[in-house]
Structures are given as structure tokens and as C-alpha cells.
JSON list of N, CA and C in Angstrom, two decimals:
[
{"chain": "A", "resi": 1, "resn": "MET", "atom": "N", "xyz": [-10.99, -18.55, -26.90]},
{"chain": "A", "resi": 1, "resn": "MET", "atom": "CA", "xyz": [-10.49, -17.65, -27.99]},
{"chain": "A", "resi": 1, "resn": "MET", "atom": "C", "xyz": [-9.07, -17.45, -27.48]},
{"chain": "A", "resi": 2, "resn": "SER", "atom": "N", "xyz": [-8.12, -17.74, -28.43]},
{"chain": "A", "resi": 2, "resn": "SER", "atom": "CA", "xyz": [-6.63, -17.60, -27.80]},
{"chain": "A", "resi": 2, "resn": "SER", "atom": "C", "xyz": [-6.09, -16.20, -28.17]},
{"chain": "A", "resi": 3, "resn": "LYS", "atom": "N", "xyz": [-4.86, -15.84, -27.25]},
{"chain": "A", "resi": 3, "resn": "LYS", "atom": "CA", "xyz": [-4.22, -14.77, -27.31]},
{"chain": "A", "resi": 3, "resn": "LYS", "atom": "C", "xyz": [-4.07, -13.97, -28.74]},
{"chain": "A", "resi": 4, "resn": "GLY", "atom": "N", "xyz": [-4.47, -12.81, -29.07]},
{"chain": "A", "resi": 4, "resn": "GLY", "atom": "CA", "xyz": [-4.30, -12.03, -30.53]},
{"chain": "A", "resi": 4, "resn": "GLY", "atom": "C", "xyz": [-5.48, -12.56, -31.46]},
{"chain": "A", "resi": 5, "resn": "ALA", "atom": "N", "xyz": [-6.29, -13.58, -31.04]},
{"chain": "A", "resi": 5, "resn": "ALA", "atom": "CA", "xyz": [-7.46, -13.69, -32.17]},
{"chain": "A", "resi": 5, "resn": "ALA", "atom": "C", "xyz": [-8.64, -13.03, -32.14]},
{"chain": "A", "resi": 6, "resn": "ASN", "atom": "N", "xyz": [-9.11, -12.75, -33.55]},
{"chain": "A", "resi": 6, "resn": "ASN", "atom": "CA", "xyz": [-10.45, -12.15, -34.01]},
{"chain": "A", "resi": 6, "resn": "ASN", "atom": "C", "xyz": [-11.48, -13.20, -34.11]},
{"chain": "A", "resi": 7, "resn": "ILE", "atom": "N", "xyz": [-12.54, -12.77, -33.55]},
{"chain": "A", "resi": 7, "resn": "ILE", "atom": "CA", "xyz": [-13.89, -13.32, -33.76]},
{"chain": "A", "resi": 7, "resn": "ILE", "atom": "C", "xyz": [-14.88, -12.83, -34.25]},
{"chain": "A", "resi": 8, "resn": "PRO", "atom": "N", "xyz": [-15.67, -12.99, -34.95]},
{"chain": "A", "resi": 8, "resn": "PRO", "atom": "CA", "xyz": [-16.72, -12.52, -35.96]},
{"chain": "A", "resi": 8, "resn": "PRO", "atom": "C", "xyz": [-17.81, -11.96, -34.55]},
{"chain": "A", "resi": 9, "resn": "VAL", "atom": "N", "xyz": [-18.54, -11.35, -34.61]},
{"chain": "A", "resi": 9, "resn": "VAL", "atom": "CA", "xyz": [-19.58, -11.10, -33.71]},
{"chain": "A", "resi": 9, "resn": "VAL", "atom": "C", "xyz": [-20.84, -10.91, -34.58]},
{"chain": "A", "resi": 10, "resn": "PRO", "atom": "N", "xyz": [-21.93, -11.70, -34.06]},
{"chain": "A", "resi": 10, "resn": "PRO", "atom": "CA", "xyz": [-23.49, -11.36, -34.80]},
{"chain": "A", "resi": 10, "resn": "PRO", "atom": "C", "xyz": [-23.79, -9.58, -34.50]},
{"chain": "A", "resi": 11, "resn": "ARG", "atom": "N", "xyz": [-24.87, -9.36, -35.47]},
{"chain": "A", "resi": 11, "resn": "ARG", "atom": "CA", "xyz": [-24.76, -8.09, -35.98]},
{"chain": "A", "resi": 11, "resn": "ARG", "atom": "C", "xyz": [-26.11, -7.65, -34.85]},
{"chain": "A", "resi": 12, "resn": "THR", "atom": "N", "xyz": [-26.45, -8.16, -33.91]},
{"chain": "A", "resi": 12, "resn": "THR", "atom": "CA", "xyz": [-26.98, -7.77, -32.95]},
{"chain": "A", "resi": 12, "resn": "THR", "atom": "C", "xyz": [-26.17, -7.14, -31.69]},
{"chain": "A", "resi": 13, "resn": "PRO", "atom": "N", "xyz": [-27.06, -5.99, -30.85]},
{"chain": "A", "resi": 13, "resn": "PRO", "atom": "CA", "xyz": [-26.17, -5.83, -29.80]},
{"chain": "A", "resi": 13, "resn": "PRO", "atom": "C", "xyz": [-25.33, -6.64, -29.14]},
{"chain": "A", "resi": 14, "resn": "VAL", "atom": "N", "xyz": [-24.00, -6.36, -28.69]},
{"chain": "A", "resi": 14, "resn": "VAL", "atom": "CA", "xyz": [-23.24, -7.28, -28.11]},
{"chain": "A", "resi": 14, "resn": "VAL", "atom": "C", "xyz": [-22.76, -6.75, -26.63]},
{"chain": "A", "resi": 15, "resn": "ARG", "atom": "N", "xyz": [-23.04, -7.47, -25.30]},
{"chain": "A", "resi": 15, "resn": "ARG", "atom": "CA", "xyz": [-22.30, -6.75, -24.36]},
{"chain": "A", "resi": 15, "resn": "ARG", "atom": "C", "xyz": [-21.19, -7.77, -24.06]},
{"chain": "A", "resi": 16, "resn": "LEU", "atom": "N", "xyz": [-19.80, -7.14, -23.75]},
{"chain": "A", "resi": 16, "resn": "LEU", "atom": "CA", "xyz": [-18.73, -8.18, -23.25]},
{"chain": "A", "resi": 16, "resn": "LEU", "atom": "C", "xyz": [-18.17, -7.60, -21.77]},
{"chain": "A", "resi": 17, "resn": "ALA", "atom": "N", "xyz": [-17.91, -8.23, -21.17]},
{"chain": "A", "resi": 17, "resn": "ALA", "atom": "CA", "xyz": [-17.33, -7.96, -19.67]},
{"chain": "A", "resi": 17, "resn": "ALA", "atom": "C", "xyz": [-16.05, -8.72, -19.32]},
{"chain": "A", "resi": 18, "resn": "LEU", "atom": "N", "xyz": [-15.29, -8.27, -19.23]},
{"chain": "A", "resi": 18, "resn": "LEU", "atom": "CA", "xyz": [-13.71, -8.61, -18.67]},
{"chain": "A", "resi": 18, "resn": "LEU", "atom": "C", "xyz": [-13.84, -8.62, -17.40]},
{"chain": "A", "resi": 19, "resn": "HIS", "atom": "N", "xyz": [-13.06, -9.61, -16.47]},
{"chain": "A", "resi": 19, "resn": "HIS", "atom": "CA", "xyz": [-13.00, -9.79, -15.01]},
{"chain": "A", "resi": 19, "resn": "HIS", "atom": "C", "xyz": [-11.49, -10.34, -15.25]},
{"chain": "A", "resi": 20, "resn": "TRP", "atom": "N", "xyz": [-10.84, -9.50, -14.35]},
{"chain": "A", "resi": 20, "resn": "TRP", "atom": "CA", "xyz": [-9.49, -10.35, -13.63]},
{"chain": "A", "resi": 20, "resn": "TRP", "atom": "C", "xyz": [-8.96, -9.40, -12.69]},
{"chain": "A", "resi": 21, "resn": "ARG", "atom": "N", "xyz": [-8.12, -10.40, -11.63]},
{"chain": "A", "resi": 21, "resn": "ARG", "atom": "CA", "xyz": [-7.63, -10.04, -10.66]},
{"chain": "A", "resi": 21, "resn": "ARG", "atom": "C", "xyz": [-6.26, -9.00, -11.15]},
{"chain": "A", "resi": 22, "resn": "HIS", "atom": "N", "xyz": [-5.84, -8.14, -10.09]},
{"chain": "A", "resi": 22, "resn": "HIS", "atom": "CA", "xyz": [-4.75, -7.79, -10.67]},
{"chain": "A", "resi": 22, "resn": "HIS", "atom": "C", "xyz": [-3.54, -7.76, -9.68]},
{"chain": "A", "resi": 23, "resn": "GLY", "atom": "N", "xyz": [-2.55, -7.87, -9.76]},
{"chain": "A", "resi": 23, "resn": "GLY", "atom": "CA", "xyz": [-1.54, -7.89, -8.52]},
{"chain": "A", "resi": 23, "resn": "GLY", "atom": "C", "xyz": [-0.46, -8.56, -8.58]},
{"chain": "A", "resi": 24, "resn": "PRO", "atom": "N", "xyz": [0.93, -8.32, -7.93]},
{"chain": "A", "resi": 24, "resn": "PRO", "atom": "CA", "xyz": [1.97, -8.76, -8.04]},
{"chain": "A", "resi": 24, "resn": "PRO", "atom": "C", "xyz": [2.38, -10.02, -8.90]},
{"chain": "A", "resi": 25, "resn": "GLY", "atom": "N", "xyz": [2.75, -10.29, -9.98]},
{"chain": "A", "resi": 25, "resn": "GLY", "atom": "CA", "xyz": [3.18, -11.65, -10.63]},
{"chain": "A", "resi": 25, "resn": "GLY", "atom": "C", "xyz": [1.58, -11.37, -11.80]},
{"chain": "A", "resi": 26, "resn": "VAL", "atom": "N", "xyz": [0.45, -10.83, -11.72]},
{"chain": "A", "resi": 26, "resn": "VAL", "atom": "CA", "xyz": [-0.57, -10.64, -12.53]},
{"chain": "A", "resi": 26, "resn": "VAL", "atom": "C", "xyz": [-0.58, -10.14, -13.99]},
{"chain": "A", "resi": 27, "resn": "PRO", "atom": "N", "xyz": [-0.19, -10.44, -14.98]},
{"chain": "A", "resi": 27, "resn": "PRO", "atom": "CA", "xyz": [-0.30, -9.60, -15.91]},
{"chain": "A", "resi": 27, "resn": "PRO", "atom": "C", "xyz": [-1.70, -8.63, -16.53]},
{"chain": "A", "resi": 28, "resn": "ASP", "atom": "N", "xyz": [-1.35, -7.40, -17.04]},
{"chain": "A", "resi": 28, "resn": "ASP", "atom": "CA", "xyz": [-2.40, -6.39, -17.32]},
{"chain": "A", "resi": 28, "resn": "ASP", "atom": "C", "xyz": [-3.27, -7.12, -18.00]},
{"chain": "A", "resi": 29, "resn": "ALA", "atom": "N", "xyz": [-4.24, -6.75, -18.59]},
{"chain": "A", "resi": 29, "resn": "ALA", "atom": "CA", "xyz": [-5.48, -6.94, -19.58]},
{"chain": "A", "resi": 29, "resn": "ALA", "atom": "C", "xyz": [-5.46, -5.96, -20.32]},
{"chain": "A", "resi": 30, "resn": "TRP", "atom": "N", "xyz": [-5.13, -5.99, -21.92]},
{"chain": "A", "resi": 30, "resn": "TRP", "atom": "CA", "xyz": [-5.42, -5.21, -22.87]},
{"chain": "A", "resi": 30, "resn": "TRP", "atom": "C", "xyz": [-6.80, -5.42, -23.76]},
{"chain": "A", "resi": 31, "resn": "THR", "atom": "N", "xyz": [-7.61, -4.59, -23.89]},
{"chain": "A", "resi": 31, "resn": "THR", "atom": "CA", "xyz": [-8.77, -5.08, -24.92]},
{"chain": "A", "resi": 31, "resn": "THR", "atom": "C", "xyz": [-8.68, -3.98, -26.14]},
{"chain": "A", "resi": 32, "resn": "ALA", "atom": "N", "xyz": [-9.57, -4.25, -26.95]},
{"chain": "A", "resi": 32, "resn": "ALA", "atom": "CA", "xyz": [-9.88, -3.20, -27.92]},
{"chain": "A", "resi": 32, "resn": "ALA", "atom": "C", "xyz": [-11.09, -3.83, -28.64]},
{"chain": "A", "resi": 33, "resn": "ALA", "atom": "N", "xyz": [-12.03, -2.87, -29.32]},
{"chain": "A", "resi": 33, "resn": "ALA", "atom": "CA", "xyz": [-12.80, -3.35, -30.16]},
{"chain": "A", "resi": 33, "resn": "ALA", "atom": "C", "xyz": [-12.92, -2.39, -31.27]},
{"chain": "A", "resi": 34, "resn": "LEU", "atom": "N", "xyz": [-13.32, -3.04, -32.15]},
{"chain": "A", "resi": 34, "resn": "LEU", "atom": "CA", "xyz": [-13.42, -1.80, -33.53]},
{"chain": "A", "resi": 34, "resn": "LEU", "atom": "C", "xyz": [-14.80, -1.69, -34.02]},
{"chain": "A", "resi": 35, "resn": "LEU", "atom": "N", "xyz": [-15.10, -0.61, -34.19]},
{"chain": "A", "resi": 35, "resn": "LEU", "atom": "CA", "xyz": [-16.50, -0.25, -34.73]},
{"chain": "A", "resi": 35, "resn": "LEU", "atom": "C", "xyz": [-16.63, -0.67, -36.28]},
{"chain": "A", "resi": 36, "resn": "MET", "atom": "N", "xyz": [-17.51, -1.49, -37.02]},
{"chain": "A", "resi": 36, "resn": "MET", "atom": "CA", "xyz": [-17.14, -1.75, -38.34]},
{"chain": "A", "resi": 36, "resn": "MET", "atom": "C", "xyz": [-18.56, -1.31, -39.18]},
{"chain": "A", "resi": 37, "resn": "THR", "atom": "N", "xyz": [-17.99, -0.51, -40.30]},
{"chain": "A", "resi": 37, "resn": "THR", "atom": "CA", "xyz": [-19.32, -0.31, -41.33]},
{"chain": "A", "resi": 37, "resn": "THR", "atom": "C", "xyz": [-19.87, -1.80, -41.71]},
{"chain": "A", "resi": 38, "resn": "ALA", "atom": "N", "xyz": [-21.13, -1.35, -42.76]},
{"chain": "A", "resi": 38, "resn": "ALA", "atom": "CA", "xyz": [-21.80, -2.32, -43.08]},
{"chain": "A", "resi": 38, "resn": "ALA", "atom": "C", "xyz": [-21.17, -2.96, -44.31]},
{"chain": "A", "resi": 39, "resn": "ASP", "atom": "N", "xyz": [-20.28, -2.62, -44.69]},
{"chain": "A", "resi": 39, "resn": "ASP", "atom": "CA", "xyz": [-19.20, -3.49, -45.77]},
{"chain": "A", "resi": 39, "resn": "ASP", "atom": "C", "xyz": [-18.14, -4.30, -45.27]},
{"chain": "A", "resi": 40, "resn": "GLY", "atom": "N", "xyz": [-18.03, -4.26, -43.67]},
{"chain": "A", "resi": 40, "resn": "GLY", "atom": "CA", "xyz": [-16.99, -5.21, -43.10]},
{"chain": "A", "resi": 40, "resn": "GLY", "atom": "C", "xyz": [-15.53, -4.17, -42.64]},
{"chain": "A", "resi": 41, "resn": "ARG", "atom": "N", "xyz": [-15.56, -2.98, -43.09]},
{"chain": "A", "resi": 41, "resn": "ARG", "atom": "CA", "xyz": [-14.50, -2.11, -42.77]},
{"chain": "A", "resi": 41, "resn": "ARG", "atom": "C", "xyz": [-14.69, -1.44, -41.85]},
{"chain": "A", "resi": 42, "resn": "VAL", "atom": "N", "xyz": [-13.28, -1.13, -40.95]},
{"chain": "A", "resi": 42, "resn": "VAL", "atom": "CA", "xyz": [-13.11, -0.44, -39.84]},
{"chain": "A", "resi": 42, "resn": "VAL", "atom": "C", "xyz": [-13.72, 1.48, -40.16]},
{"chain": "A", "resi": 43, "resn": "ALA", "atom": "N", "xyz": [-14.72, 1.91, -39.16]},
{"chain": "A", "resi": 43, "resn": "ALA", "atom": "CA", "xyz": [-15.55, 2.79, -39.39]},
{"chain": "A", "resi": 43, "resn": "ALA", "atom": "C", "xyz": [-14.24, 4.07, -38.73]},
{"chain": "A", "resi": 44, "resn": "PRO", "atom": "N", "xyz": [-14.45, 5.24, -39.50]},
{"chain": "A", "resi": 44, "resn": "PRO", "atom": "CA", "xyz": [-13.69, 6.34, -39.21]},
{"chain": "A", "resi": 44, "resn": "PRO", "atom": "C", "xyz": [-13.63, 6.75, -37.80]},
{"chain": "A", "resi": 45, "resn": "GLY", "atom": "N", "xyz": [-12.50, 6.74, -37.11]},
{"chain": "A", "resi": 45, "resn": "GLY", "atom": "CA", "xyz": [-12.51, 6.67, -35.78]},
{"chain": "A", "resi": 45, "resn": "GLY", "atom": "C", "xyz": [-13.22, 5.72, -34.96]},
{"chain": "A", "resi": 46, "resn": "GLY", "atom": "N", "xyz": [-13.52, 4.42, -35.57]},
{"chain": "A", "resi": 46, "resn": "GLY", "atom": "CA", "xyz": [-14.13, 3.19, -35.22]},
{"chain": "A", "resi": 46, "resn": "GLY", "atom": "C", "xyz": [-13.24, 2.35, -34.00]},
{"chain": "A", "resi": 47, "resn": "VAL", "atom": "N", "xyz": [-12.79, 2.63, -33.58]},
{"chain": "A", "resi": 47, "resn": "VAL", "atom": "CA", "xyz": [-11.52, 2.06, -31.98]},
{"chain": "A", "resi": 47, "resn": "VAL", "atom": "C", "xyz": [-12.08, 2.93, -30.65]},
{"chain": "A", "resi": 48, "resn": "VAL", "atom": "N", "xyz": [-12.97, 1.40, -29.84]},
{"chain": "A", "resi": 48, "resn": "VAL", "atom": "CA", "xyz": [-13.37, 1.80, -29.14]},
{"chain": "A", "resi": 48, "resn": "VAL", "atom": "C", "xyz": [-12.70, 1.49, -27.89]}
]
């Protein structure tokens, strides 16, 4: 997955784990997930 990319995920439970080392010269990691409704729209308050 490239920086800024979106990918579809299956409709089954999904677990996501991110690991990175922090320190001088290492960029921060920023993540977001969206909770979607059955019609593919972002649910109200769906940013987790």
C-alpha cells in the first residue's frame, strides 16, 4: 500500500497492527479508519 492509498477490506472482522520505531529522524505514523454503512457511505461519527 502506497502513502495516501485507500484499499477495500472484506466484510469480515479485520485486525490491523502497526509497528514503527520512533526517534530522531524517524517520521511519525498517522492512521485513520472509517466505519462504513451497508451502502458504502461513511457512518455518522464513523472515524475511528
